[in-house]
Short mmCIF file of C-alpha atoms in Angstrom, two decimals:
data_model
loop_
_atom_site.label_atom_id
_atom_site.label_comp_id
_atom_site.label_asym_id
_atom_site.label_seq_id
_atom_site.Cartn_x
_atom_site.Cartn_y
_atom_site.Cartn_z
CA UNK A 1 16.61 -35.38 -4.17
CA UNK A 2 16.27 -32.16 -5.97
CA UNK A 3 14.10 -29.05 -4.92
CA UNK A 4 11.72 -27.82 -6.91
CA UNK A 5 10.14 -24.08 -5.87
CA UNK A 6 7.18 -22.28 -7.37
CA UNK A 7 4.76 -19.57 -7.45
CA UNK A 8 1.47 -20.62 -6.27
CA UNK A 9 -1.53 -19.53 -4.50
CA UNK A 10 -3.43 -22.14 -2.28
CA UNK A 11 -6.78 -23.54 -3.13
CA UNK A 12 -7.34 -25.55 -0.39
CA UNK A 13 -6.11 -28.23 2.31
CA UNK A 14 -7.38 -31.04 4.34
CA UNK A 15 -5.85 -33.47 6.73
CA UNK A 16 -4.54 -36.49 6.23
CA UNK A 17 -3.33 -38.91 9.16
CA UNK A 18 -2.62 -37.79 12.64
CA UNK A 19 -0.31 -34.77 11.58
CA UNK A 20 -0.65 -34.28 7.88
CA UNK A 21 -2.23 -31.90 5.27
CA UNK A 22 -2.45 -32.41 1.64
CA UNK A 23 -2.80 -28.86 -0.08
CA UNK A 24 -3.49 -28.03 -3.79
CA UNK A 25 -2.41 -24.94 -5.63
CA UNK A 26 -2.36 -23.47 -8.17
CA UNK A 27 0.83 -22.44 -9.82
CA UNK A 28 1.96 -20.60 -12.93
CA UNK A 29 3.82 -22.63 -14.35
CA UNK A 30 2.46 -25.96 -13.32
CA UNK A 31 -0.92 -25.82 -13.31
CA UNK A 32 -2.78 -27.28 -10.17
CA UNK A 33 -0.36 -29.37 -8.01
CA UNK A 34 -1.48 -31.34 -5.13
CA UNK A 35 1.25 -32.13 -2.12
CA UNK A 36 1.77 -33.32 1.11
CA UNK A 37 2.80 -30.88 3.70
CA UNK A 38 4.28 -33.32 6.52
CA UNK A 39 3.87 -32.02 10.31
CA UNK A 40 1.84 -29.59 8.94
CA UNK A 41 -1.24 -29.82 11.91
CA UNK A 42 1.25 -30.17 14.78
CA UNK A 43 1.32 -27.19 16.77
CA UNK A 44 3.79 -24.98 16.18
CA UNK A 45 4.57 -26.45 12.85
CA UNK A 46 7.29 -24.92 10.23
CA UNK A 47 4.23 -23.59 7.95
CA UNK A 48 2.03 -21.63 10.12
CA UNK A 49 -0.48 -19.17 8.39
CA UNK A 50 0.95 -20.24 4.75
CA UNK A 51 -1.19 -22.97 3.87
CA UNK A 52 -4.45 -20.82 4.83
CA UNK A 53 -7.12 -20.85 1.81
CA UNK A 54 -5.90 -17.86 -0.78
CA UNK A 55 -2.37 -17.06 0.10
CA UNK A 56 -0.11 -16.68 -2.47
CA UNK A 57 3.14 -18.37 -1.72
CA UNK A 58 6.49 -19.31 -2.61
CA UNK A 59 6.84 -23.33 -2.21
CA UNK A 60 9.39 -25.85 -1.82
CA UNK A 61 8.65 -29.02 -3.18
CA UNK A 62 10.46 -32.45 -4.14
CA UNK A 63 8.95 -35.22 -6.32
CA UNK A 64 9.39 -38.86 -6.81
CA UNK A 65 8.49 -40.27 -10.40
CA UNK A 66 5.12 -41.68 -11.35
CA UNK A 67 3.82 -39.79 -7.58
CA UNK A 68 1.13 -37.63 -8.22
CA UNK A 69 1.64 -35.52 -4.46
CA UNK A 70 4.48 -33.74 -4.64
CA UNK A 71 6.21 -33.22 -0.94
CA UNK A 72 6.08 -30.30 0.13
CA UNK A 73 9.12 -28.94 2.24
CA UNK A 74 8.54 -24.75 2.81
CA UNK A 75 6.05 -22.48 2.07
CA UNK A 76 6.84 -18.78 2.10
CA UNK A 77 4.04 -16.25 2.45
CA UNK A 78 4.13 -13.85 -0.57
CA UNK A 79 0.90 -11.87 -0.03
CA UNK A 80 -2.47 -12.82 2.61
CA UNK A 81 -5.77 -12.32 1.62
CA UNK A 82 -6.84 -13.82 4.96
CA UNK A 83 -8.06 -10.77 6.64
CA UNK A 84 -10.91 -10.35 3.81
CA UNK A 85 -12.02 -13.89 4.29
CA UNK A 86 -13.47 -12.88 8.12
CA UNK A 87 -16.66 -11.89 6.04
CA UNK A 88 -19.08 -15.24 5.57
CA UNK A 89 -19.66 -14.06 2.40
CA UNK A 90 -16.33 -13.75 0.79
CA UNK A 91 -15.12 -16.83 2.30
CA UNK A 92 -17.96 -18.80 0.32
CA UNK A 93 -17.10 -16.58 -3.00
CA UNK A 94 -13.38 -17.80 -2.87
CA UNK A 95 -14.03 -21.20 -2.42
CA UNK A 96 -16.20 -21.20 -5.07
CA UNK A 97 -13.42 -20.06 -7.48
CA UNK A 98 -11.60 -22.47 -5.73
CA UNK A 99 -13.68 -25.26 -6.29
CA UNK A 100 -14.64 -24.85 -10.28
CA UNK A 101 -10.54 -24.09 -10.92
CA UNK A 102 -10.07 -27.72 -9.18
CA UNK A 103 -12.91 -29.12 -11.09
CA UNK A 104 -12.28 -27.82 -14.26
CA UNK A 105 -8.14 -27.78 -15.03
CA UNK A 106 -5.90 -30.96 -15.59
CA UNK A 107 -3.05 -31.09 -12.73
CA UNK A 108 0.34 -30.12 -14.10
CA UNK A 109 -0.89 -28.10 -17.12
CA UNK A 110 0.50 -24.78 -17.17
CA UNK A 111 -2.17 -22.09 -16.59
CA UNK A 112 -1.07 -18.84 -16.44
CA UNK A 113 -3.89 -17.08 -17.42
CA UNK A 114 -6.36 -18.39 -15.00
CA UNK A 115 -3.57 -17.69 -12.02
CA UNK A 116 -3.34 -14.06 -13.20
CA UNK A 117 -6.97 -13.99 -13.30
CA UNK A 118 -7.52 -15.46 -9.55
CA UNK A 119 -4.53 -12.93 -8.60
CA UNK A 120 -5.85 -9.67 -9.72
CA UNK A 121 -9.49 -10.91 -8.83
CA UNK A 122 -8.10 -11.79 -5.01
CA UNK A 123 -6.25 -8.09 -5.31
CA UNK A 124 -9.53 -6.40 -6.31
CA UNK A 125 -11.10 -7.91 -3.43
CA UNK A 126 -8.60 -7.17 -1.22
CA UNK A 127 -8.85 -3.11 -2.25
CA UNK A 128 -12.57 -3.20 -1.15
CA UNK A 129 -14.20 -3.67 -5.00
CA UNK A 130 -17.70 -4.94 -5.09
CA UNK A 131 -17.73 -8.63 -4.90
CA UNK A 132 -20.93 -9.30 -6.44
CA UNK A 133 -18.93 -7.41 -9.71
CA UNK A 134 -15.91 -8.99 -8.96
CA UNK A 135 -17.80 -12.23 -9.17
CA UNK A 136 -19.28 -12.06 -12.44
CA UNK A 137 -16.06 -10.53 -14.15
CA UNK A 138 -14.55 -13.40 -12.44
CA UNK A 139 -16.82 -16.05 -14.42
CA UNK A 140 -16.70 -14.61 -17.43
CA UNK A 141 -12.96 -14.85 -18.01
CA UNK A 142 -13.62 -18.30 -16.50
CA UNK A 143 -15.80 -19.77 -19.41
CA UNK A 144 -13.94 -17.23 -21.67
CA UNK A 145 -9.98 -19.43 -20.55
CA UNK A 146 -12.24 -22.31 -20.76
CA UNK A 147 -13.32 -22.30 -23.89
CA UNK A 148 -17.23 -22.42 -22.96
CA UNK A 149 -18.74 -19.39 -22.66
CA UNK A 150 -20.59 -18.64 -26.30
CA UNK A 151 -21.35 -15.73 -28.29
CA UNK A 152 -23.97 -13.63 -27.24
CA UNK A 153 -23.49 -10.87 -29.59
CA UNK A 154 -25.20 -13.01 -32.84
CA UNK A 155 -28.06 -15.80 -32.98
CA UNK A 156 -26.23 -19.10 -32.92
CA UNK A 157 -28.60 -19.97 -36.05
CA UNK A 158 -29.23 -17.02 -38.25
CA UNK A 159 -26.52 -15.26 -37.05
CA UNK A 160 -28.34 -12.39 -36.55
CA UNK A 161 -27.29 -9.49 -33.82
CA UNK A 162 -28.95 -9.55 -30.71
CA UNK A 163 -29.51 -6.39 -30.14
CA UNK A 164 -32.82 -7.77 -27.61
CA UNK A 165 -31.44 -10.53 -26.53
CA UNK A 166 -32.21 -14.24 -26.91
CA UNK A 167 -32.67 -17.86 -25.11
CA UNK A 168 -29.80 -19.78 -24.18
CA UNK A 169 -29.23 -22.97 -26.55
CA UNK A 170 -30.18 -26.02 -25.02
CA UNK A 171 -26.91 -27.52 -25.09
CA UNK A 172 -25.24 -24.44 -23.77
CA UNK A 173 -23.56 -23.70 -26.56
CA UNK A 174 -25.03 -20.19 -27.95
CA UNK A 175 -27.32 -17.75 -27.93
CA UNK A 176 -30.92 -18.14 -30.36
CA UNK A 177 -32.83 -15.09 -31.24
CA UNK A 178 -36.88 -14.99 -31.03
CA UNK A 179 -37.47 -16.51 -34.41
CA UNK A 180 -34.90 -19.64 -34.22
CA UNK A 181 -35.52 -20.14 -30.63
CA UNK A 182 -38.07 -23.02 -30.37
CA UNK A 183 -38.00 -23.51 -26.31
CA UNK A 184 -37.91 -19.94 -25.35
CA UNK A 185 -36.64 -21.76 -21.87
CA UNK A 186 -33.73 -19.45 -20.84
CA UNK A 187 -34.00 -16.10 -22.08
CA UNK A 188 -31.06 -14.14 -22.01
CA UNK A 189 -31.95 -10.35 -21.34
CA UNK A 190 -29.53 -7.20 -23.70
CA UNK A 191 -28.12 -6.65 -20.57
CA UNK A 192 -26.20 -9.40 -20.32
CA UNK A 193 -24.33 -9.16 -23.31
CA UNK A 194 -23.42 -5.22 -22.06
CA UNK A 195 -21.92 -7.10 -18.92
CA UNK A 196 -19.48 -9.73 -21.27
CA UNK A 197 -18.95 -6.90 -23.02
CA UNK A 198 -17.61 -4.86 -20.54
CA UNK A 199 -15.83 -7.31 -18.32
CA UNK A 200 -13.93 -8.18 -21.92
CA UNK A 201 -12.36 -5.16 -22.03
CA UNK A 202 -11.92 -4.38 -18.49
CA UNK A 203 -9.20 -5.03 -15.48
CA UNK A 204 -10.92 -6.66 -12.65
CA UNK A 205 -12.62 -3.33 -10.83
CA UNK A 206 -11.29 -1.83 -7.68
CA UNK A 207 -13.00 0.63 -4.86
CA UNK A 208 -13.20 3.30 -7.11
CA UNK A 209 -14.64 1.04 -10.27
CA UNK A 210 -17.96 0.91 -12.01
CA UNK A 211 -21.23 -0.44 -10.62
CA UNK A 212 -24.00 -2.42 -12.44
CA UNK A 213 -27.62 -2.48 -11.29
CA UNK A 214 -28.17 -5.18 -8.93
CA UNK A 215 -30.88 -6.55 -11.91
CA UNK A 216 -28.21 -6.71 -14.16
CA UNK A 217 -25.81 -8.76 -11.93
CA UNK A 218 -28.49 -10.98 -11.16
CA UNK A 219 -29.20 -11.86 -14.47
CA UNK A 220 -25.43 -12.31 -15.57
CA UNK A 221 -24.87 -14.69 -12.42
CA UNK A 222 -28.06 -16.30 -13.39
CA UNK A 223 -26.95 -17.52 -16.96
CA UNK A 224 -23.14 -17.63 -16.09
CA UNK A 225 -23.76 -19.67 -13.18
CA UNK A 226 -25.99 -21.91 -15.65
CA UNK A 227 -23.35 -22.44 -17.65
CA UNK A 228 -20.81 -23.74 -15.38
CA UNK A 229 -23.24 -26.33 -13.96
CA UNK A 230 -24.32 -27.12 -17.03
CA UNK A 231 -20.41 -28.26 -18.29
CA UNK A 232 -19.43 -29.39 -14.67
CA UNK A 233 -22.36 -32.03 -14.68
CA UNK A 234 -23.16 -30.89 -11.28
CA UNK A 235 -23.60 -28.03 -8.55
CA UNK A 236 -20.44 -27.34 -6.70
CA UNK A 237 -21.35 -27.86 -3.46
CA UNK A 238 -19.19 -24.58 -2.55
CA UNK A 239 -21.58 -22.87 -4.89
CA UNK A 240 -24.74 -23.88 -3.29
CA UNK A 241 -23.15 -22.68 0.42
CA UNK A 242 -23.18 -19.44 -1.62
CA UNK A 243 -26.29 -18.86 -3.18
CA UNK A 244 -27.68 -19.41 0.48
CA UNK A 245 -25.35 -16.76 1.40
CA UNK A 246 -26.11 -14.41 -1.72
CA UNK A 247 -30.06 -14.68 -1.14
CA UNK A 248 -32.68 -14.80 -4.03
CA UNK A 249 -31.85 -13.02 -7.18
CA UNK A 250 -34.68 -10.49 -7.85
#
């Protein structure tokens, strides 16, 4: 049977039987794939640290028609990001990314923008940016690949600018200034908008990058967090684990 190889970085893995894992990635040029890694919980098995959370990898894979697990036969470590995971925080941070890029992309679809995104996100972690920046640049471009986060530049109405701000739409799906806004429920403070803005035209930022006041990040994870709950239909458990880890927004 054929060999398939790819680059991927892993998601995630839990057992299966007495001596199995199944592991997901995500790959360029597949999209998420989902495998079984045989032996891979014996001790002393062929794959040691390369199915660890995060690790970007070469993989060897075969598949049988109409199977949706691949088999996975190698995995070669490309880069580790494991040393950056030892802090509680950033370990719940990347499985949250982990988590919504499960949740939200079709298996086998390719999705090169959202691996380059995780990639240089993982990098800028790994160079000691800040991760509460990292993490809203990181949901941004999420919604923005996604094709949900809205304008928040006009008034979903009137289309007026919104130079002050606005309230979120109820269904999520723009931004209403003062006059259209009947709910006034979930205002969405000028700042916010700066943040989009900036992360839009931005690389992900390193040790030496830019800093936001922690006000400002608060409010952009407030309404960007919002957002993804709002289109997932629930609270990644991953992302509760974190907000217990972040503390209360101020």
């Amino acid at each position: 049977m054929p060999i398939d190889q790819i680059e991927a970085i892993v998601l995630r893995s839990f057992p299966v039987g007495d001596q199995d894992k199944i592991v997901v990635f995500l790959s360029r040029e597949k999209g998420l794939i989902r495998g079984v890694a045989k032996g891979a919980r014996k001790f002393g098995n062929r794959f040691g640290a390369s199915l660890e959370p995060m690790t970007l990898v070469k993989v060897y894979f075969y598949e049988k028609e109409r199977k949706d697990l691949v088999t996975v036969s190698q995995c070669d470590i490309l880069e580790s990001f494991f040393d950056v995971q030892g802090e509680y925080r950033t370990s719940c941070t990347l499985a949250y990314f982990a988590e919504i890029i499960e949740e939200f992309f079709p298996s086998r679809a390719r999705e090169d923008v959202i691996f380059r995104l995780l990639l240089s996100t993982l990098r800028a972690v790994k160079a000691g940016g800040d991760l509460d920046v990292l993490s809203r640049y990181f949901e941004t471009w999420f919604l923005r690949i996604s094709g949900l986060l809205p304008d928040f530049s006009r008034c979903k109405s009137c289309r007026k600018r919104l130079a002050g701000g606005g309230f979120l739409g109820p269904k999520k799906d723009g931004v209403l200034c003062e006059t259209c806004a009947s709910l006034k429920k979930d205002p969405v403070p000028p700042e916010v908008g700066a943040f989009l803005d900036w992360a839009r035209k931005s690389p992900p930022p390193v040790k030496e990058g830019v800093s936001f006041p922690r006000g400002q990040l608060d409010s952009v994870r407030r309404i960007l967090q919002d957002l993804i709950v709002y289109h997932l239909e629930k609270e990644p458990r991953s992302l509760r684990l974190l907000r217990c880890a972040e503390g209360p927004s101020t």
